[in-house]
Structures are given as structure tokens and as C-alpha cells.
Tab-separated table of C-alpha atoms in Angstrom:
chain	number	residue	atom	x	y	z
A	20	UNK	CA	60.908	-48.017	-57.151
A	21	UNK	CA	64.012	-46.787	-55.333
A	22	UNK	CA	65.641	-49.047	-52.246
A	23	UNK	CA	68.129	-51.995	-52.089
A	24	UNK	CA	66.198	-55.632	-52.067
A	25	UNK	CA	68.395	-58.890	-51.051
A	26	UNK	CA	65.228	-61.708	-51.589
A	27	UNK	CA	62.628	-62.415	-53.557
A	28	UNK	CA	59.021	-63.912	-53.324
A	29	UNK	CA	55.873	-65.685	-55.301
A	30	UNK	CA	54.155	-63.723	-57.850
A	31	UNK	CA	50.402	-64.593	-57.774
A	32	UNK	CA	47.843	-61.148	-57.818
A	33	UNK	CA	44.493	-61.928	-57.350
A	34	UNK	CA	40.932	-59.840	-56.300
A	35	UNK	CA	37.891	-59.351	-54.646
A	36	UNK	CA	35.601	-56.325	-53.883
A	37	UNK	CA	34.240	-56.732	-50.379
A	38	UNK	CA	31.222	-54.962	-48.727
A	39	UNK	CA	28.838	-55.255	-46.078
A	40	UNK	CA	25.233	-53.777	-46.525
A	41	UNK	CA	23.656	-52.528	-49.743
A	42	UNK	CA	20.157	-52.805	-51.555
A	43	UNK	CA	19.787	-54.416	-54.180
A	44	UNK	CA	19.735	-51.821	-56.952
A	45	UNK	CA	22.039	-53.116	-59.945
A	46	UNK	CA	25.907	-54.071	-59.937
A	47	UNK	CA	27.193	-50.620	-60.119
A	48	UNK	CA	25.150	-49.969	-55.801
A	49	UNK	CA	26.196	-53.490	-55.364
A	50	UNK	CA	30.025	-52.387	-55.910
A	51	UNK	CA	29.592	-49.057	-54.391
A	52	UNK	CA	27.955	-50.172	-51.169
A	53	UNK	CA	28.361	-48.721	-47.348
A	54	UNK	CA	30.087	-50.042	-44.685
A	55	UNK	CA	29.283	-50.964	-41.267
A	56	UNK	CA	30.361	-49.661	-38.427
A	57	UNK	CA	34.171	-49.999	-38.228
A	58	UNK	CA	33.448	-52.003	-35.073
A	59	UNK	CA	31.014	-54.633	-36.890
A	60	UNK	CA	31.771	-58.268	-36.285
A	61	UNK	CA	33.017	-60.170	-39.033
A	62	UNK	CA	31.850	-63.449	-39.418
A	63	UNK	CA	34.194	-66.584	-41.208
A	64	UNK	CA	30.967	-68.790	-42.520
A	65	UNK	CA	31.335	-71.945	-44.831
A	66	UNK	CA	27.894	-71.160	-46.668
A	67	UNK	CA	25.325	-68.880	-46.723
A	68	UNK	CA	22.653	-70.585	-44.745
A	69	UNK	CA	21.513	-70.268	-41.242
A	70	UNK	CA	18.540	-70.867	-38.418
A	71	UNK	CA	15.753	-70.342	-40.356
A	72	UNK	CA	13.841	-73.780	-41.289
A	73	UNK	CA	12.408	-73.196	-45.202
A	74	UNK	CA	10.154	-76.243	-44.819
A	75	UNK	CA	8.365	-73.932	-41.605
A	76	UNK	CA	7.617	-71.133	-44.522
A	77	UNK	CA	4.545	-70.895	-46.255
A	78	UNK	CA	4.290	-70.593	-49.684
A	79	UNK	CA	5.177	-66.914	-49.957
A	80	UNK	CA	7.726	-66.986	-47.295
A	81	UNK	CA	9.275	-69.784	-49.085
A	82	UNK	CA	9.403	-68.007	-52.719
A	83	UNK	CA	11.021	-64.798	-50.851
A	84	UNK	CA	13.796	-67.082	-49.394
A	85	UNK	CA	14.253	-69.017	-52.525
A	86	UNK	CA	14.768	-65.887	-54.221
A	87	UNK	CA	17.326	-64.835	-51.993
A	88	UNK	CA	19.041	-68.114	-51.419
A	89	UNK	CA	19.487	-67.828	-55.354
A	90	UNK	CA	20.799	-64.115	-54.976
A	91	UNK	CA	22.909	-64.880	-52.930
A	92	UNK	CA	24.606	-67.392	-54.763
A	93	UNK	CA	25.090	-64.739	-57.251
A	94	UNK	CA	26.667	-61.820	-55.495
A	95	UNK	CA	29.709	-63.902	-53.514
A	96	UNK	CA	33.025	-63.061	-53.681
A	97	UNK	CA	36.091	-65.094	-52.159
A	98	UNK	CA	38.490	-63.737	-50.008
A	99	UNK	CA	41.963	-62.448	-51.986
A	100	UNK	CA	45.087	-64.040	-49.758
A	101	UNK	CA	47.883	-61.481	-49.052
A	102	UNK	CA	50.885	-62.957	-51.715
A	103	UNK	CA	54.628	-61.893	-52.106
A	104	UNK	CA	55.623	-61.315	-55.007
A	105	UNK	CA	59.187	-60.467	-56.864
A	106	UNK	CA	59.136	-56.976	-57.583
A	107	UNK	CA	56.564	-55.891	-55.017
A	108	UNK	CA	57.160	-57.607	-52.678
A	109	UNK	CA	54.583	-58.273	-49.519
A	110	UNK	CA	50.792	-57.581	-51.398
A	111	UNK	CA	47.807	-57.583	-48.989
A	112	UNK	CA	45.130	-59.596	-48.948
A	113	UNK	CA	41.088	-58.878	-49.299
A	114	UNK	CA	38.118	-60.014	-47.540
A	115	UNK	CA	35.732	-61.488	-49.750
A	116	UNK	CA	31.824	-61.543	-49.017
A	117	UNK	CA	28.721	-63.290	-48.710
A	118	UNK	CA	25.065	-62.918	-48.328
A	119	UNK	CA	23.813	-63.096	-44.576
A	120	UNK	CA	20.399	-64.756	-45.641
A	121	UNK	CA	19.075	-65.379	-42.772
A	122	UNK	CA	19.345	-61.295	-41.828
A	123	UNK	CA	18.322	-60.613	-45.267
A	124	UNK	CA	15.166	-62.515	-45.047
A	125	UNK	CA	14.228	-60.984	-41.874
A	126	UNK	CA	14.844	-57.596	-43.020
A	127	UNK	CA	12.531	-58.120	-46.505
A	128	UNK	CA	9.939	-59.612	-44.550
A	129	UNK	CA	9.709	-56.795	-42.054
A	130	UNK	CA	9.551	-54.145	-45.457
A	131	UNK	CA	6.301	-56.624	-46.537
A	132	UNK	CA	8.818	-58.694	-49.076
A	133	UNK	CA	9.087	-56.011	-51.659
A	134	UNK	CA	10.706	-56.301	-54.750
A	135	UNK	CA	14.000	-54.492	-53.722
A	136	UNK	CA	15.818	-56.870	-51.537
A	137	UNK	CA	17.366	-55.369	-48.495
A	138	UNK	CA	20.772	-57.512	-48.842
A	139	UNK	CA	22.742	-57.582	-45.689
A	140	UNK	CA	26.565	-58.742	-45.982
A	141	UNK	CA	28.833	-60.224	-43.803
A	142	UNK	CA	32.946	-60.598	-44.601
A	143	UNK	CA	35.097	-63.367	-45.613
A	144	UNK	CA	38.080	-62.854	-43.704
A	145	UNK	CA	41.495	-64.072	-45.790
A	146	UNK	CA	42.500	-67.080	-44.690
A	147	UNK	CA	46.500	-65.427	-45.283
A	148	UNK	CA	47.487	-61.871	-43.818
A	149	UNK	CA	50.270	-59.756	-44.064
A	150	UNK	CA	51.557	-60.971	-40.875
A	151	UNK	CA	52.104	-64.261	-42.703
A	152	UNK	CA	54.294	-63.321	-44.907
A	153	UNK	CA	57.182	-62.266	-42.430
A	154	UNK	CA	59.093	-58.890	-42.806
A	155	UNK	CA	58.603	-57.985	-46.145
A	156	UNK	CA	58.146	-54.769	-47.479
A	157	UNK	CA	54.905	-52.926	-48.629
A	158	UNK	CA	54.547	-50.626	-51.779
A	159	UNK	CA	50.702	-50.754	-52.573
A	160	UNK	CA	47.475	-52.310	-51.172
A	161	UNK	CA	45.864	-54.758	-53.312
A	162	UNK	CA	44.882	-54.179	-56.580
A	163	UNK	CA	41.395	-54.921	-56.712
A	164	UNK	CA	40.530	-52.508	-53.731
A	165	UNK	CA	39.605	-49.037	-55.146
A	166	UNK	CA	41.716	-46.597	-52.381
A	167	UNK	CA	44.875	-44.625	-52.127
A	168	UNK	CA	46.952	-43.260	-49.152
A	169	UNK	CA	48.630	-40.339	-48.906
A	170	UNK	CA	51.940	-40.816	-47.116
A	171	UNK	CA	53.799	-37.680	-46.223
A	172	UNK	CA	57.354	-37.548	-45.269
A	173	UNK	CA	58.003	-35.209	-42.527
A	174	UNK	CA	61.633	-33.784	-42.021
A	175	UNK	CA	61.367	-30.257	-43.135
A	176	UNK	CA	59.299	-27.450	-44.817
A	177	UNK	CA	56.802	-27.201	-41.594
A	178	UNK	CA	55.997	-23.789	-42.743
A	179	UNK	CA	53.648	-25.700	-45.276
A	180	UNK	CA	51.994	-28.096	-43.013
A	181	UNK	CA	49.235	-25.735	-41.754
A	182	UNK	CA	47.870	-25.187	-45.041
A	183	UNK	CA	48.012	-29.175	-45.993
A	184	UNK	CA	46.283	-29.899	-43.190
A	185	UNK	CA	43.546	-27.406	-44.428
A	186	UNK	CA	43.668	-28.712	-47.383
A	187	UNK	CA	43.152	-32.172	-46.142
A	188	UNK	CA	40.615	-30.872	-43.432
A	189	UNK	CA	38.035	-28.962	-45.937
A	190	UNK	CA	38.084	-32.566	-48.927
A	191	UNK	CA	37.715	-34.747	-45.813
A	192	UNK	CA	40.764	-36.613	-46.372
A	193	UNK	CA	43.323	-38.489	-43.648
A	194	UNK	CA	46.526	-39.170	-44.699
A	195	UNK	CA	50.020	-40.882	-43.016
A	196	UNK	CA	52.729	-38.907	-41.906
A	197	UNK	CA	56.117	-40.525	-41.319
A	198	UNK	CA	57.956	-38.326	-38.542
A	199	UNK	CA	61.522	-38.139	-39.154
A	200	UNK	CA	62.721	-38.072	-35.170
A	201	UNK	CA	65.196	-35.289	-35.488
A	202	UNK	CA	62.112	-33.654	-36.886
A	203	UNK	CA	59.773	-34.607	-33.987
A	204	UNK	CA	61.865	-33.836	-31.524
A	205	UNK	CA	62.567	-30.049	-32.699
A	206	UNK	CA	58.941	-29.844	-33.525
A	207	UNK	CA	56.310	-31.534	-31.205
A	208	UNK	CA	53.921	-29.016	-31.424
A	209	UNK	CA	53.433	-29.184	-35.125
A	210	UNK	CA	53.236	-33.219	-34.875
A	211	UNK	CA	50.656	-32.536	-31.860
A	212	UNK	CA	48.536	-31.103	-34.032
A	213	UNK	CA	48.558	-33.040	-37.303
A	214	UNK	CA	47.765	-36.444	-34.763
A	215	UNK	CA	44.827	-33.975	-33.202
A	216	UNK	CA	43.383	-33.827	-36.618
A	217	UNK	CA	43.075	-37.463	-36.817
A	218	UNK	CA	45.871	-38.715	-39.222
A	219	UNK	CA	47.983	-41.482	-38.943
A	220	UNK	CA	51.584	-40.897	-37.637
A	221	UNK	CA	54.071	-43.199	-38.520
A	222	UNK	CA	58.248	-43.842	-38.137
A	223	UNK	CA	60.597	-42.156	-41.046
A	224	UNK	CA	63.726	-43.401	-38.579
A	225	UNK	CA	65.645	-40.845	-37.007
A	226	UNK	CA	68.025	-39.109	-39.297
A	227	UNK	CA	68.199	-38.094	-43.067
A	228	UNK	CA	71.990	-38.686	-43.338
A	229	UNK	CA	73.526	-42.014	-43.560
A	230	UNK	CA	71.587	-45.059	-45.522
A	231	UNK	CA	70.178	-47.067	-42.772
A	232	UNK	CA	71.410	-50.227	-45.676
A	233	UNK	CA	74.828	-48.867	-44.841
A	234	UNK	CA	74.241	-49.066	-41.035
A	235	UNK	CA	75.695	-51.399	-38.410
A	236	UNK	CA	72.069	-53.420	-37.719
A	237	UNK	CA	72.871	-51.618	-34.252
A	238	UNK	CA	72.802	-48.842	-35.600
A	239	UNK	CA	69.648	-48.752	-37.973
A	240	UNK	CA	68.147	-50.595	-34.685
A	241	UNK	CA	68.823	-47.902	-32.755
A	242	UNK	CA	67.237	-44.991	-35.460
A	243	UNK	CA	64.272	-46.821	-35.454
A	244	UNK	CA	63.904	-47.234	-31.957
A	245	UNK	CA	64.631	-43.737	-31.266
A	246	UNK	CA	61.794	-42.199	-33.490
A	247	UNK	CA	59.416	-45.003	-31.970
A	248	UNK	CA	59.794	-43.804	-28.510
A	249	UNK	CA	59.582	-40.387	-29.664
A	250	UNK	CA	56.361	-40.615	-31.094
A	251	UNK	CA	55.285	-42.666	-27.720
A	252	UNK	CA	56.580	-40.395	-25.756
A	253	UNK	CA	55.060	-37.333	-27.902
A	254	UNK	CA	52.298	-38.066	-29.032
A	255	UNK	CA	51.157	-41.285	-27.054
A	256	UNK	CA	50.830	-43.103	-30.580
A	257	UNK	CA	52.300	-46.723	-30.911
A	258	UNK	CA	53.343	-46.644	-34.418
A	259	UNK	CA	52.708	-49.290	-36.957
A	260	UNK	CA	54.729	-48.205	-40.045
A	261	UNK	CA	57.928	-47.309	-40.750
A	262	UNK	CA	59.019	-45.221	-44.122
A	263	UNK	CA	62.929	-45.540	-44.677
A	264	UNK	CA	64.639	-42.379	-45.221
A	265	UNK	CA	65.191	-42.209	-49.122
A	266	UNK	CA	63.349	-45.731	-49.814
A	267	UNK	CA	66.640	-46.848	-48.923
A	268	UNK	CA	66.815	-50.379	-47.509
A	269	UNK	CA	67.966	-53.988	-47.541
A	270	UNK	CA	66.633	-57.365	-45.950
A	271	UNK	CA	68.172	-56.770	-42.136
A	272	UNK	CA	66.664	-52.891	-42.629
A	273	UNK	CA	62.805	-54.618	-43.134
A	274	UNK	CA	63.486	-57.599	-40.616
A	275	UNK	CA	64.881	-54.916	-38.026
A	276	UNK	CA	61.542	-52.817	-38.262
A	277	UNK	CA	60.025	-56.056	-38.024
A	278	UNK	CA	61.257	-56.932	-34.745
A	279	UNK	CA	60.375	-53.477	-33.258
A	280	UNK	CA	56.693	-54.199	-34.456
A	281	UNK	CA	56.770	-52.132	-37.770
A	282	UNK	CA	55.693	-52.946	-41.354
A	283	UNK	CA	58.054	-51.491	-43.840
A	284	UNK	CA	56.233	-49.244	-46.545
A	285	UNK	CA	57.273	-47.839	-49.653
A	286	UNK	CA	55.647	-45.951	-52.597
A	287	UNK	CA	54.450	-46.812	-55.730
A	288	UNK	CA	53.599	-43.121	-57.209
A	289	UNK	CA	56.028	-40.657	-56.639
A	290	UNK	CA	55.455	-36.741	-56.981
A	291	UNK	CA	59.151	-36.262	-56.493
A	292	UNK	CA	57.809	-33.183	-55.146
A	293	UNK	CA	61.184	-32.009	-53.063
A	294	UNK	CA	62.388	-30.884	-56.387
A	295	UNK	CA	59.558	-28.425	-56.186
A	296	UNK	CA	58.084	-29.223	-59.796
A	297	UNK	CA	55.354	-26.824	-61.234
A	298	UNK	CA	51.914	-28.336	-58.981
A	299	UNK	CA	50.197	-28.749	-62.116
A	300	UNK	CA	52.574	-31.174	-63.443
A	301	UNK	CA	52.301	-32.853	-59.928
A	302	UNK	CA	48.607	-33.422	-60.400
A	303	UNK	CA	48.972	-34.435	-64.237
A	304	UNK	CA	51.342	-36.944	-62.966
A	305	UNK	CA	49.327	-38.381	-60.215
A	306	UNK	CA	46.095	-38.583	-62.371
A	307	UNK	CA	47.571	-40.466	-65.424
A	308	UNK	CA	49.449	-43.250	-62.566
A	309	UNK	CA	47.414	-43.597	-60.045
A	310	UNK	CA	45.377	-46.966	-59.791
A	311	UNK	CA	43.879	-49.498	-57.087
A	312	UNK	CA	46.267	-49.375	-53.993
A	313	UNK	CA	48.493	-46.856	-55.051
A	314	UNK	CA	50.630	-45.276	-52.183
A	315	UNK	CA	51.537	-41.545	-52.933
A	316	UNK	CA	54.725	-40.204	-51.752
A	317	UNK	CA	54.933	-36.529	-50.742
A	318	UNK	CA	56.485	-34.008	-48.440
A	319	UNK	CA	55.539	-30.774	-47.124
A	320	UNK	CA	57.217	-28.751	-49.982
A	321	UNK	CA	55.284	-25.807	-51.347
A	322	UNK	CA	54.755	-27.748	-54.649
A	323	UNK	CA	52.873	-30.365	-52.945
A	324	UNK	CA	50.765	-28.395	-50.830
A	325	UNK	CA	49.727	-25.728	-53.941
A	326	UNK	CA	48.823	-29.663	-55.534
A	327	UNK	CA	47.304	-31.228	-52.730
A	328	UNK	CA	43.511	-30.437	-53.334
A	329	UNK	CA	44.354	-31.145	-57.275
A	330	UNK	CA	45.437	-34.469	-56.354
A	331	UNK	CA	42.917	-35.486	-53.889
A	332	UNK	CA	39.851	-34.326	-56.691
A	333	UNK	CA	41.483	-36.417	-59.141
A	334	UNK	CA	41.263	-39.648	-57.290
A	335	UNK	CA	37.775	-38.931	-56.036
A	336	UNK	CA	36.754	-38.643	-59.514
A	337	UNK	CA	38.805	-41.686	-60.902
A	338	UNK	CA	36.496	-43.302	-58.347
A	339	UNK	CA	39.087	-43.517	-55.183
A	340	UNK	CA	38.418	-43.213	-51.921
A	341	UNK	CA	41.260	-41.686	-49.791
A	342	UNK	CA	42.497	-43.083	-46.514
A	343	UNK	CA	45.602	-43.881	-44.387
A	344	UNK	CA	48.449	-46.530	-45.125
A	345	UNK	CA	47.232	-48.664	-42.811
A	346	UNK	CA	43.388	-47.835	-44.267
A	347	UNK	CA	44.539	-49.061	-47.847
A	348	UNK	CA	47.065	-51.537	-47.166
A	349	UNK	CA	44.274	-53.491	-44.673
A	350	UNK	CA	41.970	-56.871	-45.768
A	351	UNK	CA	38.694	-54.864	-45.090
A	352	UNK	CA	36.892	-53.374	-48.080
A	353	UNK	CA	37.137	-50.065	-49.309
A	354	UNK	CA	34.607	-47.129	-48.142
A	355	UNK	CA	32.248	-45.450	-50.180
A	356	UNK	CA	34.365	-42.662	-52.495
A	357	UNK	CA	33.637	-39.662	-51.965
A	358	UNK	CA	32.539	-37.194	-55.466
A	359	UNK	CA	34.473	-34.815	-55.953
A	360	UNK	CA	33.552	-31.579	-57.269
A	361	UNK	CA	33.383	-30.488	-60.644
A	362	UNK	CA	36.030	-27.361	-61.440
């Protein structure tokens, strides 16, 4: 875990799996359930009840909703609050769930109150975020949330970047790429097309040269700033992230991204790629670390690219699903994961 750290936090890790619709069909569909529609409400409920009157039901209405009511008991999960802790620092939170009885009832009654239970779920927001915390820095999403990111560091090697976004196109994978601004600026087109193709674009400051911990706070303020407008300017994109160059930072670096509206994010797997390892070893690597959360550092680097589709099967099969930063590093529950193919 490279970078320069001034404070410290309170250690406290804790879980919860969070999902909104499944049948009931054992733990395992329970666990692996489907979301909603991104743009689902999410309700904050005390219990599990609602406007349905049991004492209105006749006897076999009753049994059905006395089945579920006891279900449902069962199956919820509290929230997860987003903690700091010492040595990584800001760690998000995770919505918890609960049973929606009253939709559940209506939708086994309309199916004629069979014996599979149509559950219907409805998040538990966190009661703390991420934005709670203040400006701490970010290495992984929660540990109890079964996804990864891919977070790309863009400031050279563009030749590769057609056939990573292939790559990433054909396993139906989007990933985060941090623009360096030197970079952007000297290659638009290229950046144009990776935000086309639906990834997230993030900040990697403005230059590759002096540690922005070393920097005036001007002057880190100022790479920052620069990139931001860039990829505003560019790309139309109001970035969210911000990747210092070399995991370099310090206190004033994360408070200063803070300011200009960025969370600071790190790694916790590194393919050290740039020192263009065999990709086999990159994919070894990656499949005996990776685990709930993990952010996965790359760059465009021929290594990386010749590993990319390695890597991406072998979190598919450990039972990851694959998203952005901001994807993984959010309170809402994981996606189904995509299988991947057998070699």
C-alpha cells in the first residue's frame, strides 16, 4: 500500500449482502438475487409491515401472510455503516435489506399462493456514508460485497488501449480510467472514445513528475483542478475520483481533492504491470489476492492488456462481479456475477 498518511481512524469492519427481488429458491438464489432497476426507489422502513389488515384475511389468506411475515423475519439483513479505519482508511458502507410483505403478499396471491414465494425486497439505506467520514482516502469497497473495479491509470502506452477496450467490450466489463491531464490533453480522441464505451473517467492530476505530497497545496490544487476542467471541458464528464500519481499523498493532498469534489482512491491489488511482467504471472497474481472490494491497479502496458481477459475470467469465476470504482466502492448491493467461461 504505497502513499504518505499523516492521521489515523476507527477500526470496526462489519457486513451485509443486500438485494432487491428474488424467489424463494434456497440461500445460495437468495444471495445471488437480481437487481432492480438502477432507478428503483429505496425505501428506509422501521419493520416489515404495511397496509394490509391480517384480521380482513380469511383463513387461507391469513396462513399465506403468516408464512411470509415469518420469512421475512428470517431473510433480513442490517445495513453495514461506512467506518475508518487505521490502515485503510475511509471503508464504505452497505445497504442492508428487508422483506416488502405487503408486495410480497400481493404478488403470491396473484400466482394462486403457491409454494414458491415470490419475495420482493426493498433496501436499508446506511444510516453513515462515505461523505461522513470527511476526506479520507479509499482503497477497497466493503468487504462483504462480492465486486471488484478495474481502475486503469492513463498516462501512456495508448497504442494498447484499443485492444483493452475490446477486451473489456466482448466479457461485458466497465472499468475506471484515471486521465492523467497532460495525457488528455495530447490525446482527446482516445479518451472520447473509452467515455463512448461507457466507462467511468476519473482525475490522475495533471503531471507524472513531482509528488503532489511535495507540492505547495497551490500547487497540487492547481494539478487537480487542471485535469478536472479538462475532462469537463473534453469529455463533458464531472469527475468523482481522483487517483494520485504514484499513490503518492498526504492529508492536505486528500482534503485538497476533497474540496474540488473528489474522493481520493487507491488500490489494494496491484499488477505492477508497468514493469511489463510475463501476463500469466499477472493473472496468477490477481487470482490468488483478489477478494470482496478489491480495487485493481493497472495501466495500458502490453502486459496488462495480453492479461486483461485472464483477469476478468478469474473473478467471474471466484464469484465477482466487475464494475466501476464508484460501482464497488457504493452502499447499493452488488449485481448478479456474471459466469465466466470455462478454458
Amino acid at each position: 500500500m504505497n502513499g504518505i498518511w499523516k492521521t489515523g481512524g476507527v477500526a470496526v469492519l462489519f457486513f451485509a449482502f443486500a438485494f432487491l427481488t428474488v424467489n424463494q429458491a434456497g440461500p445460495i438464489a437468495h444471495h445471488l438475487a437480481a437487481l432492480e432497476p438502477s432507478g428503483a426507489a429505496v425505501e428506509r422502513t422501521e419493520g416489515a409491515g404495511g397496509a394490509v389488515d391480517p384480521s380482513k384475511l380469511n383463513a387461507e389468506e391469513r396462513a399465506l401472510y403468516d408464512r411470509i411475515v415469518a420469512e421475512a423475519a428470517k431473510l433480513r439483513i442490517d445495513p453495514v455503516d461506512a467506518k475508518a479505519d487505521p490502515v485503510w482508511k475511509a471503508i464504505p458502507g452497505l445497504n442492508g435489506r428487508e422483506v416488502n410483505v405487503d408486495a410480497t403478499y400481493a404478488a403470491a396471491k396473484a400466482q394462486g399462493g403457491k409454494e414458491t414465494i415470490p419475495f420482493v425486497f426493498r433496501e436499508i439505506p446506511a444510516k453513515v456514508t462515505l461523505d461522513d467520514l470527511g476526506p479520507l482516502p479509499i482503497y477497497k469497497g466493503n468487504p462483504r460485497k462480492p465486486m471488484v473495479s478495474l481502475m486503469i491509470n492513463v498516462a501512456w502506452k495508448e497504442e494498447n488501449l484499443p485492444a483493452m477496450l475490446q477486451t473489456l467490450k466482448e466479457e461485458n466489463v466497465k472499468a475506471t480510467f484515471f486521465f492523467l491531464g497532460s495525457w488528455l490533453k495530447s490525446h482527446p480522441e482516445e479518451a472520447k472514445r473509452i467515455a463512448a464505451e461507457g466507462h467511468e473517467v476519473a482525475n490522475h492530476a495533471y503531471w507524472h513528475k513531482t509528488p503532489l505530497s511535495q507540492l505547495s497545496d497551490e500547487a497540487a490544487k492547481q494539478e487537480i483542478a487542471d485535469t478536472q476542467k479538462l475532462l469537463k471541458e473534453t469529455l463533458g464528464v464531472e469527475a468523482t475520483l481522483f487517483a494520485p500519481p504514484s499513490g503518492d499523498f498526504d492529508a492536505d493532498t486528500v482534503r485538497i481533492a476533497s474540496e474540488l469534489g473528489l474522493r481520493t482512491i487507491l488500490w489494494s491489488l496491484d499488477t505492477i504491470d508497468w514493469k511489463e511482467p510475463p501476463p500469466e504471472s499477472i493473472v496468477r497474481k490477481v487470482a490468488l489476492r483478489i477478494e470482496p472490494g478489491s480495487l485493481i491497479l493497472m495501466h495500458p502496458t502490453a502486459s496488462a492488456t495480453a492479461a486483461l481477459q485472464g483477469i476478468i475470467r478469474e473473478a467471474k469465476r471466484k464469484g465477482f462481479a466487475l464494475g466501476t470504482v464508484s460501482e464497488t466502492i457504493s452502499p447499493a448491493p452488488a449485481p448478479d456475477v456474471e459466469t465466466a467461461p470455462r478454458f
